[in-house]
Amino acid sequence: LILPVCSSVEPFLFGSGREGNLSKLFTFAVVYSLAMATEDRGDQTVTFAEGLQNSAVRHVLLDQLLTSEALSPSRLETLGIHLIGIVLSIAAGACNAIAFAQYKYYVSHVSGSATAIGLRDVDQKLQKGPVDVPVWLIVYFIVGACVCGLIIHSNGMRLGQARYEVALFLVTGLELVCWYHKLSNAEWLAAAMGLQNALITQWSTAVVRTTHMTGTATDLGSSSGRIIMRFIRLKGNLEEDDWNHHVADRKKLVLMICLLVSFILGGFIGAVSYKAYNIDALIIPAGMTFVLGLLHIAFCILKKEEVKEEVAAEEVFRRQISGKGTDEADDVEQFVEGNSAAAQFIRQISGQKQDP
């Protein structure tokens, strides 16, 4: 079972050309790891789900899938990822600047509020102000993130499937509530930022952050370090696999720079608009978030059939690798009988043959 699975998964996951060379390491590592994981089982059939119980298999798959994910998106998908991250970073930077100008608190992250609790509780000379304010900022931020978890149930980008527009409209609503009440309650903005941060974290599987830049700066630095060390260690002579990892790090580096610059730009926009329009400045980030929600609705309408096929593919593959077999639903059967790369792959790992 192992060799057919590996040979069929290669083009499906990695494609051809430069990215296809990832499959060489992938095939060897999975075959070797599965053999180690099942060496005591003799000639018994090993399912994909059983193979994933071995840590070596998981490590190889995770490394190769992360690299493939960075290399595989089309230009349109890459543009969409950058656009969403940039817009939300600008909106969060503006909200944070407006909140600080109004309350002298930062609402887009909890690190400062957590530190303020200790400072204010120990000695008011260290930081003046009531202790309960940063406490409630943290609580509302967590509540906002919790609301996002109630709306969006899975990690990973699920455009057209997950209800991103609902979460985005709620962020807009929380910001407008704060604006309507004359910015009298910073906790509403903290909840909005918590919801937005959870949204982008689930959507990007913790790769993209928009409400705080600590993780972004960390990824920027670590990606830069890997790129520099790779060239020092290999003296610029990159093999195919090294080159693929270099491209993945380079793309991540560009994305992190865009997010950091966008957040700083959002701070400028928030400061300038607050000086010009006072509390009405909050309409700017609220409007940006609202537009993103409308764009996702438009995407759902325009890509309805493609999204339906993707949902069927995910369900079939999930059931197959878990050893449960394919579903009997009409849309699932229709997908498995198709000629797409995903359908062919699923038939191959399950030993099915397409009807002539």
Tab-separated table of N, CA and C in Angstrom, residues 103-246:
chain	number	residue	atom	x	y	z
A	103	TYR	N	-8.030	56.797	25.230
A	103	TYR	CA	-8.030	56.204	26.569
A	103	TYR	C	-6.647	56.106	27.207
A	104	LYS	N	-5.603	56.253	26.402
A	104	LYS	CA	-4.222	55.975	26.845
A	104	LYS	C	-4.029	54.489	27.162
A	105	TYR	N	-4.791	53.633	26.444
A	105	TYR	CA	-4.642	52.187	26.540
A	105	TYR	C	-4.475	51.625	25.133
A	106	TYR	N	-3.694	50.539	25.033
A	106	TYR	CA	-3.634	49.788	23.781
A	106	TYR	C	-4.628	48.634	23.870
A	107	VAL	N	-5.453	48.485	22.839
A	107	VAL	CA	-6.521	47.486	22.896
A	107	VAL	C	-6.299	46.311	21.945
A	108	SER	N	-5.305	46.391	21.057
A	108	SER	CA	-5.158	45.349	20.043
A	108	SER	C	-4.305	44.183	20.510
A	109	HIS	N	-3.751	44.232	21.705
A	109	HIS	CA	-2.979	43.129	22.255
A	109	HIS	C	-3.108	43.161	23.781
A	110	VAL	N	-2.756	42.057	24.432
A	110	VAL	CA	-2.975	41.937	25.869
A	110	VAL	C	-1.684	42.011	26.688
A	111	SER	N	-0.528	42.014	26.047
A	111	SER	CA	0.734	42.018	26.795
A	111	SER	C	0.862	43.249	27.686
A	112	GLY	N	0.574	44.432	27.113
A	112	GLY	CA	0.671	45.658	27.894
A	112	GLY	C	-0.327	45.692	29.041
A	113	SER	N	-1.546	45.202	28.786
A	113	SER	CA	-2.566	45.180	29.837
A	113	SER	C	-2.182	44.206	30.940
A	114	ALA	N	-1.616	43.051	30.561
A	114	ALA	CA	-1.206	42.075	31.568
A	114	ALA	C	-0.100	42.635	32.459
A	115	THR	N	0.850	43.365	31.856
A	115	THR	CA	1.912	43.989	32.639
A	115	THR	C	1.363	45.088	33.536
A	116	ALA	N	0.383	45.847	33.027
A	116	ALA	CA	-0.204	46.945	33.801
A	116	ALA	C	-0.887	46.440	35.064
A	117	ILE	N	-1.451	45.242	35.022
A	117	ILE	CA	-2.100	44.694	36.219
A	117	ILE	C	-1.097	44.579	37.354
A	118	GLY	N	0.080	44.012	37.063
A	118	GLY	CA	1.092	43.870	38.099
A	118	GLY	C	1.632	45.201	38.575
A	119	LEU	N	1.897	46.112	37.648
A	119	LEU	CA	2.437	47.418	38.014
A	119	LEU	C	1.476	48.188	38.913
A	120	ARG	N	0.211	48.211	38.534
A	120	ARG	CA	-0.762	48.994	39.286
A	120	ARG	C	-1.104	48.355	40.628
A	121	ASP	N	-1.064	47.037	40.671
A	121	ASP	CA	-1.401	46.364	41.921
A	121	ASP	C	-0.289	46.523	42.954
A	122	VAL	N	0.961	46.558	42.493
A	122	VAL	CA	2.089	46.668	43.417
A	122	VAL	C	2.252	48.095	43.923
A	123	ASP	N	2.264	49.050	43.005
A	123	ASP	CA	2.526	50.435	43.420
A	123	ASP	C	2.002	51.373	42.348
A	124	GLN	N	1.124	52.280	42.724
A	124	GLN	CA	0.564	53.244	41.777
A	124	GLN	C	1.628	54.203	41.249
A	125	LYS	N	2.754	54.299	41.948
A	125	LYS	CA	3.832	55.154	41.455
A	125	LYS	C	4.476	54.566	40.203
A	126	LEU	N	4.402	53.239	40.071
A	126	LEU	CA	4.959	52.583	38.882
A	126	LEU	C	4.075	52.842	37.657
A	127	GLN	N	2.766	52.753	37.868
A	127	GLN	CA	1.811	53.104	36.803
A	127	GLN	C	0.503	53.479	37.467
A	128	LYS	N	0.028	54.666	37.168
A	128	LYS	CA	-1.201	55.151	37.771
A	128	LYS	C	-2.411	54.587	37.037
A	129	GLY	N	-3.497	54.406	37.805
A	129	GLY	CA	-4.739	53.947	37.209
A	129	GLY	C	-5.310	52.759	37.946
A	130	PRO	N	-6.611	52.530	37.808
A	130	PRO	CA	-7.257	51.391	38.480
A	130	PRO	C	-6.822	50.061	37.870
A	131	VAL	N	-6.753	49.038	38.692
A	131	VAL	CA	-6.323	47.718	38.231
A	131	VAL	C	-7.384	47.053	37.365
A	132	ASP	N	-8.660	47.344	37.630
A	132	ASP	CA	-9.720	46.633	36.928
A	132	ASP	C	-9.788	46.964	35.439
A	133	VAL	N	-9.263	48.130	35.017
A	133	VAL	CA	-9.339	48.501	33.600
A	133	VAL	C	-8.559	47.527	32.720
A	134	PRO	N	-7.254	47.277	32.967
A	134	PRO	CA	-6.549	46.299	32.136
A	134	PRO	C	-7.103	44.891	32.273
A	135	VAL	N	-7.671	44.574	33.446
A	135	VAL	CA	-8.281	43.252	33.626
A	135	VAL	C	-9.437	43.070	32.653
A	136	TRP	N	-10.303	44.071	32.577
A	136	TRP	CA	-11.461	43.969	31.696
A	136	TRP	C	-11.066	44.031	30.225
A	137	LEU	N	-9.991	44.746	29.913
A	137	LEU	CA	-9.514	44.752	28.527
A	137	LEU	C	-9.109	43.345	28.091
A	138	ILE	N	-8.437	42.631	28.970
A	138	ILE	CA	-8.031	41.266	28.659
A	138	ILE	C	-9.244	40.349	28.552
A	139	VAL	N	-10.179	40.491	29.478
A	139	VAL	CA	-11.373	39.648	29.473
A	139	VAL	C	-12.168	39.844	28.196
A	140	TYR	N	-12.374	41.087	27.795
A	140	TYR	CA	-13.137	41.362	26.576
A	140	TYR	C	-12.403	40.867	25.336
A	141	PHE	N	-11.078	40.965	25.318
A	141	PHE	CA	-10.301	40.452	24.198
A	141	PHE	C	-10.515	38.947	24.071
A	142	ILE	N	-10.483	38.243	25.190
A	142	ILE	CA	-10.692	36.796	25.182
A	142	ILE	C	-12.114	36.455	24.748
A	143	VAL	N	-13.085	37.231	25.212
A	143	VAL	CA	-14.478	36.998	24.828
A	143	VAL	C	-14.647	37.176	23.317
A	144	GLY	N	-14.007	38.194	22.763
A	144	GLY	CA	-14.078	38.390	21.315
A	144	GLY	C	-13.507	37.210	20.558
A	145	ALA	N	-12.366	36.682	21.012
A	145	ALA	CA	-11.771	35.518	20.374
A	145	ALA	C	-12.667	34.296	20.524
A	146	CYS	N	-13.322	34.179	21.673
A	146	CYS	CA	-14.252	33.063	21.911
A	146	CYS	C	-15.423	33.116	20.934
A	147	VAL	N	-15.940	34.298	20.697
A	147	VAL	CA	-17.044	34.461	19.742
A	147	VAL	C	-16.621	34.000	18.352
A	148	CYS	N	-15.385	34.310	17.972
A	148	CYS	CA	-14.880	33.865	16.676
A	148	CYS	C	-14.852	32.345	16.604
A	149	GLY	N	-14.419	31.690	17.706
A	149	GLY	CA	-14.401	30.233	17.729
A	149	GLY	C	-15.789	29.630	17.598
A	150	LEU	N	-16.799	30.334	18.093
A	150	LEU	CA	-18.172	29.855	17.954
A	150	LEU	C	-18.664	29.950	16.509
A	151	ILE	N	-18.122	30.893	15.758
A	151	ILE	CA	-18.559	31.119	14.380
A	151	ILE	C	-17.760	30.277	13.395
A	152	ILE	N	-16.435	30.260	13.569
A	152	ILE	CA	-15.537	29.557	12.652
A	152	ILE	C	-14.971	28.357	13.398
A	153	HIS	N	-15.295	27.161	12.925
A	153	HIS	CA	-15.028	25.955	13.694
A	153	HIS	C	-13.713	25.270	13.355
A	154	SER	N	-13.066	25.628	12.262
A	154	SER	CA	-11.872	24.892	11.845
A	154	SER	C	-10.743	25.851	11.505
A	155	ASN	N	-9.512	25.325	11.603
A	155	ASN	CA	-8.341	26.090	11.216
A	155	ASN	C	-8.083	25.941	9.720
A	156	GLY	N	-7.312	26.867	9.185
A	156	GLY	CA	-6.991	26.817	7.765
A	156	GLY	C	-7.910	27.705	6.949
A	157	MET	N	-7.434	28.084	5.783
A	157	MET	CA	-8.191	28.973	4.914
A	157	MET	C	-9.347	28.216	4.277
A	158	ARG	N	-10.564	28.641	4.553
A	158	ARG	CA	-11.768	28.002	4.037
A	158	ARG	C	-12.643	29.046	3.348
A	159	LEU	N	-12.098	29.706	2.365
A	159	LEU	CA	-12.859	30.730	1.654
A	159	LEU	C	-14.087	30.096	1.009
A	160	GLY	N	-15.238	30.690	1.257
A	160	GLY	CA	-16.477	30.164	0.711
A	160	GLY	C	-17.129	29.120	1.601
A	161	GLN	N	-16.393	28.594	2.595
A	161	GLN	CA	-16.935	27.583	3.498
A	161	GLN	C	-17.181	28.160	4.892
A	162	ALA	N	-16.134	28.665	5.525
A	162	ALA	CA	-16.279	29.275	6.848
A	162	ALA	C	-16.984	30.626	6.725
A	163	ARG	N	-17.678	31.009	7.776
A	163	ARG	CA	-18.472	32.249	7.745
A	163	ARG	C	-17.601	33.438	8.147
A	164	TYR	N	-16.602	33.725	7.314
A	164	TYR	CA	-15.714	34.849	7.600
A	164	TYR	C	-16.457	36.180	7.586
A	165	GLU	N	-17.436	36.290	6.703
A	165	GLU	CA	-18.142	37.569	6.605
A	165	GLU	C	-18.904	37.881	7.900
A	166	VAL	N	-19.421	36.837	8.580
A	166	VAL	CA	-20.124	37.053	9.844
A	166	VAL	C	-19.163	37.620	10.889
A	167	ALA	N	-17.962	37.014	10.981
A	167	ALA	CA	-16.972	37.495	11.943
A	167	ALA	C	-16.536	38.919	11.608
A	168	LEU	N	-16.332	39.208	10.330
A	168	LEU	CA	-15.907	40.552	9.928
A	168	LEU	C	-16.984	41.586	10.215
A	169	PHE	N	-18.240	41.233	9.969
A	169	PHE	CA	-19.330	42.163	10.258
A	169	PHE	C	-19.471	42.394	11.761
A	170	LEU	N	-19.197	41.366	12.575
A	170	LEU	CA	-19.243	41.552	14.025
A	170	LEU	C	-18.131	42.484	14.492
A	171	VAL	N	-16.938	42.352	13.889
A	171	VAL	CA	-15.859	43.287	14.209
A	171	VAL	C	-16.292	44.711	13.881
A	172	THR	N	-16.879	44.878	12.706
A	172	THR	CA	-17.388	46.194	12.311
A	172	THR	C	-18.433	46.698	13.307
A	173	GLY	N	-19.352	45.798	13.693
A	173	GLY	CA	-20.407	46.189	14.619
A	173	GLY	C	-19.874	46.623	15.972
A	174	LEU	N	-18.888	45.896	16.504
A	174	LEU	CA	-18.312	46.262	17.794
A	174	LEU	C	-17.622	47.624	17.720
A	175	GLU	N	-16.945	47.888	16.632
A	175	GLU	CA	-16.277	49.182	16.470
A	175	GLU	C	-17.299	50.312	16.338
A	176	LEU	N	-18.392	50.035	15.630
A	176	LEU	CA	-19.421	51.065	15.477
A	176	LEU	C	-20.181	51.301	16.787
A	177	VAL	N	-20.342	50.254	17.591
A	177	VAL	CA	-20.961	50.436	18.909
A	177	VAL	C	-20.110	51.370	19.756
A	178	CYS	N	-18.808	51.140	19.723
A	178	CYS	CA	-17.899	52.014	20.469
A	178	CYS	C	-17.964	53.442	19.939
A	179	TRP	N	-18.039	53.587	18.618
A	179	TRP	CA	-18.148	54.924	18.010
A	179	TRP	C	-19.475	55.593	18.398
A	180	TYR	N	-20.568	54.821	18.386
A	180	TYR	CA	-21.880	55.364	18.701
A	180	TYR	C	-21.941	55.885	20.126
A	181	HIS	N	-21.226	55.217	21.028
A	181	HIS	CA	-21.204	55.629	22.434
A	181	HIS	C	-20.058	56.597	22.732
A	182	LYS	N	-19.591	57.286	21.705
A	182	LYS	CA	-18.588	58.341	21.857
A	182	LYS	C	-17.273	57.828	22.452
A	183	LEU	N	-16.914	56.603	22.081
A	183	LEU	CA	-15.661	56.002	22.558
A	183	LEU	C	-15.585	55.989	24.084
A	184	SER	N	-16.741	55.773	24.714
A	184	SER	CA	-16.768	55.810	26.184
A	184	SER	C	-16.340	54.498	26.824
A	185	ASN	N	-16.168	53.445	26.017
A	185	ASN	CA	-15.854	52.136	26.577
A	185	ASN	C	-14.809	51.448	25.702
A	186	ALA	N	-13.578	51.373	26.219
A	186	ALA	CA	-12.481	50.771	25.453
A	186	ALA	C	-12.644	49.265	25.307
A	187	GLU	N	-13.421	48.640	26.205
A	187	GLU	CA	-13.562	47.189	26.169
A	187	GLU	C	-14.189	46.696	24.868
A	188	TRP	N	-15.076	47.490	24.273
A	188	TRP	CA	-15.689	47.091	23.007
A	188	TRP	C	-14.637	46.956	21.910
A	189	LEU	N	-13.695	47.873	21.894
A	189	LEU	CA	-12.621	47.782	20.897
A	189	LEU	C	-11.720	46.588	21.169
A	190	ALA	N	-11.463	46.304	22.442
A	190	ALA	CA	-10.659	45.136	22.785
A	190	ALA	C	-11.339	43.849	22.304
A	191	ALA	N	-12.663	43.767	22.468
A	191	ALA	CA	-13.401	42.597	21.981
A	191	ALA	C	-13.315	42.486	20.472
A	192	ALA	N	-13.421	43.630	19.774
A	192	ALA	CA	-13.310	43.623	18.314
A	192	ALA	C	-11.949	43.131	17.867
A	193	MET	N	-10.892	43.581	18.547
A	193	MET	CA	-9.541	43.156	18.194
A	193	MET	C	-9.319	41.676	18.509
A	194	GLY	N	-9.892	41.189	19.613
A	194	GLY	CA	-9.793	39.776	19.929
A	194	GLY	C	-10.469	38.917	18.873
A	195	LEU	N	-11.641	39.354	18.423
A	195	LEU	CA	-12.363	38.623	17.388
A	195	LEU	C	-11.574	38.628	16.077
A	196	GLN	N	-11.037	39.789	15.706
A	196	GLN	CA	-10.279	39.883	14.461
A	196	GLN	C	-9.006	39.045	14.524
A	197	ASN	N	-8.329	39.073	15.666
A	197	ASN	CA	-7.091	38.313	15.792
A	197	ASN	C	-7.350	36.817	15.715
A	198	ALA	N	-8.425	36.358	16.347
A	198	ALA	CA	-8.780	34.942	16.273
A	198	ALA	C	-9.164	34.555	14.852
A	199	LEU	N	-9.853	35.445	14.159
A	199	LEU	CA	-10.257	35.186	12.780
A	199	LEU	C	-9.051	34.958	11.887
A	200	ILE	N	-8.090	35.864	11.915
A	200	ILE	CA	-6.942	35.760	11.027
A	200	ILE	C	-6.009	34.642	11.470
A	201	THR	N	-5.975	34.348	12.782
A	201	THR	CA	-5.141	33.253	13.274
A	201	THR	C	-5.672	31.912	12.808
A	202	GLN	N	-6.987	31.701	12.896
A	202	GLN	CA	-7.581	30.460	12.415
A	202	GLN	C	-7.482	30.356	10.900
A	203	TRP	N	-7.693	31.458	10.224
A	203	TRP	CA	-7.662	31.461	8.764
A	203	TRP	C	-6.281	31.115	8.221
A	204	SER	N	-5.242	31.604	8.880
A	204	SER	CA	-3.883	31.407	8.385
A	204	SER	C	-3.121	30.347	9.159
A	205	THR	N	-3.812	29.602	10.041
A	205	THR	CA	-3.176	28.618	10.927
A	205	THR	C	-1.999	29.230	11.667
A	206	ALA	N	-2.235	30.384	12.267
A	206	ALA	CA	-1.285	31.082	13.153
A	206	ALA	C	-0.066	31.623	12.414
A	207	VAL	N	-0.147	31.770	11.084
A	207	VAL	CA	0.977	32.342	10.332
A	207	VAL	C	0.872	33.861	10.279
A	208	VAL	N	-0.332	34.373	10.073
A	208	VAL	CA	-0.560	35.811	9.925
A	208	VAL	C	-1.202	36.356	11.190
A	209	ARG	N	-0.665	37.483	11.684
A	209	ARG	CA	-1.291	38.220	12.784
A	209	ARG	C	-1.486	39.655	12.322
A	210	THR	N	-2.572	40.253	12.739
A	210	THR	CA	-2.846	41.614	12.276
A	210	THR	C	-3.067	42.607	13.405
A	211	THR	N	-3.385	42.135	14.622
A	211	THR	CA	-3.664	43.077	15.709
A	211	THR	C	-2.457	43.348	16.582
A	212	HIS	N	-1.416	42.539	16.465
A	212	HIS	CA	-0.174	42.799	17.186
A	212	HIS	C	0.980	42.318	16.312
A	213	MET	N	2.131	42.918	16.475
A	213	MET	CA	3.253	42.664	15.586
A	213	MET	C	4.395	41.888	16.222
A	214	THR	N	4.210	41.387	17.437
A	214	THR	CA	5.274	40.628	18.085
A	214	THR	C	5.592	39.356	17.307
A	215	GLY	N	4.556	38.573	17.016
A	215	GLY	CA	4.764	37.358	16.240
A	215	GLY	C	5.246	37.647	14.836
A	216	THR	N	4.727	38.721	14.252
A	216	THR	CA	5.152	39.102	12.901
A	216	THR	C	6.633	39.453	12.873
A	217	ALA	N	7.085	40.244	13.856
A	217	ALA	CA	8.497	40.604	13.930
A	217	ALA	C	9.364	39.376	14.198
A	218	THR	N	8.850	38.437	15.003
A	218	THR	CA	9.583	37.206	15.268
A	218	THR	C	9.759	36.385	14.000
A	219	ASP	N	8.670	36.203	13.244
A	219	ASP	CA	8.748	35.450	11.992
A	219	ASP	C	9.639	36.152	10.975
A	220	LEU	N	9.576	37.463	10.965
A	220	LEU	CA	10.430	38.230	10.051
A	220	LEU	C	11.907	37.961	10.360
A	221	GLY	N	12.244	38.013	11.649
A	221	GLY	CA	13.629	37.789	12.037
A	221	GLY	C	14.085	36.367	11.808
A	222	SER	N	13.244	35.384	12.173
A	222	SER	CA	13.638	33.983	12.020
A	222	SER	C	13.760	33.589	10.549
A	223	SER	N	12.858	34.101	9.695
A	223	SER	CA	12.957	33.823	8.260
A	223	SER	C	14.236	34.424	7.683
A	224	SER	N	14.552	35.633	8.097
A	224	SER	CA	15.791	36.269	7.642
A	224	SER	C	17.008	35.462	8.062
A	225	GLY	N	17.004	34.973	9.312
A	225	GLY	CA	18.120	34.175	9.804
A	225	GLY	C	18.305	32.890	9.029
A	226	ARG	N	17.194	32.210	8.708
A	226	ARG	CA	17.298	30.970	7.941
A	226	ARG	C	17.821	31.226	6.540
A	227	ILE	N	17.383	32.314	5.919
A	227	ILE	CA	17.861	32.645	4.571
A	227	ILE	C	19.356	32.925	4.585
A	228	ILE	N	19.798	33.720	5.554
A	228	ILE	CA	21.229	34.074	5.641
A	228	ILE	C	22.073	32.828	5.916
A	229	MET	N	21.669	32.018	6.895
A	229	MET	CA	22.447	30.827	7.248
A	229	MET	C	22.481	29.823	6.108
A	230	ARG	N	21.387	29.715	5.367
A	230	ARG	CA	21.362	28.775	4.248
A	230	ARG	C	22.403	29.149	3.196
A	231	PHE	N	22.538	30.441	2.920
A	231	PHE	CA	23.523	30.879	1.936
A	231	PHE	C	24.942	30.757	2.482
A	232	ILE	N	25.110	31.007	3.794
A	232	ILE	CA	26.444	30.860	4.384
A	232	ILE	C	26.868	29.393	4.393
A	233	ARG	N	25.953	28.520	4.797
A	233	ARG	CA	26.277	27.096	4.925
A	233	ARG	C	26.538	26.451	3.575
A	234	LEU	N	25.730	26.833	2.572
A	234	LEU	CA	25.853	26.206	1.257
A	234	LEU	C	26.637	27.062	0.272
A	235	LYS	N	27.084	28.245	0.725
A	235	LYS	CA	27.881	29.147	-0.115
A	235	LYS	C	27.181	29.476	-1.440
A	236	GLY	N	25.872	29.615	-1.338
A	236	GLY	CA	25.090	30.010	-2.509
A	236	GLY	C	24.741	28.885	-3.450
A	237	ASN	N	25.258	27.665	-3.214
A	237	ASN	CA	24.977	26.522	-4.078
A	237	ASN	C	23.788	25.739	-3.513
A	238	LEU	N	22.612	26.199	-3.832
A	238	LEU	CA	21.403	25.604	-3.281
A	238	LEU	C	20.921	24.442	-4.130
A	239	GLU	N	20.692	23.310	-3.477
A	239	GLU	CA	20.063	22.187	-4.153
A	239	GLU	C	18.567	22.472	-4.300
A	240	GLU	N	17.885	21.553	-5.000
A	240	GLU	CA	16.470	21.772	-5.280
A	240	GLU	C	15.649	21.925	-4.000
A	241	ASP	N	15.873	21.027	-3.044
A	241	ASP	CA	15.100	21.087	-1.811
A	241	ASP	C	15.438	22.338	-1.013
A	242	ASP	N	16.735	22.695	-0.972
A	242	ASP	CA	17.141	23.922	-0.272
A	242	ASP	C	16.529	25.148	-0.929
A	243	TRP	N	16.471	25.127	-2.254
A	243	TRP	CA	15.897	26.266	-2.976
A	243	TRP	C	14.409	26.419	-2.664
A	244	ASN	N	13.698	25.299	-2.586
A	244	ASN	CA	12.279	25.359	-2.264
A	244	ASN	C	12.047	25.954	-0.880
A	245	HIS	N	12.858	25.534	0.094
A	245	HIS	CA	12.747	26.110	1.432
A	245	HIS	C	13.130	27.587	1.430
A	246	HIS	N	14.101	27.949	0.597
A	246	HIS	CA	14.489	29.356	0.489
A	246	HIS	C	13.337	30.200	-0.056
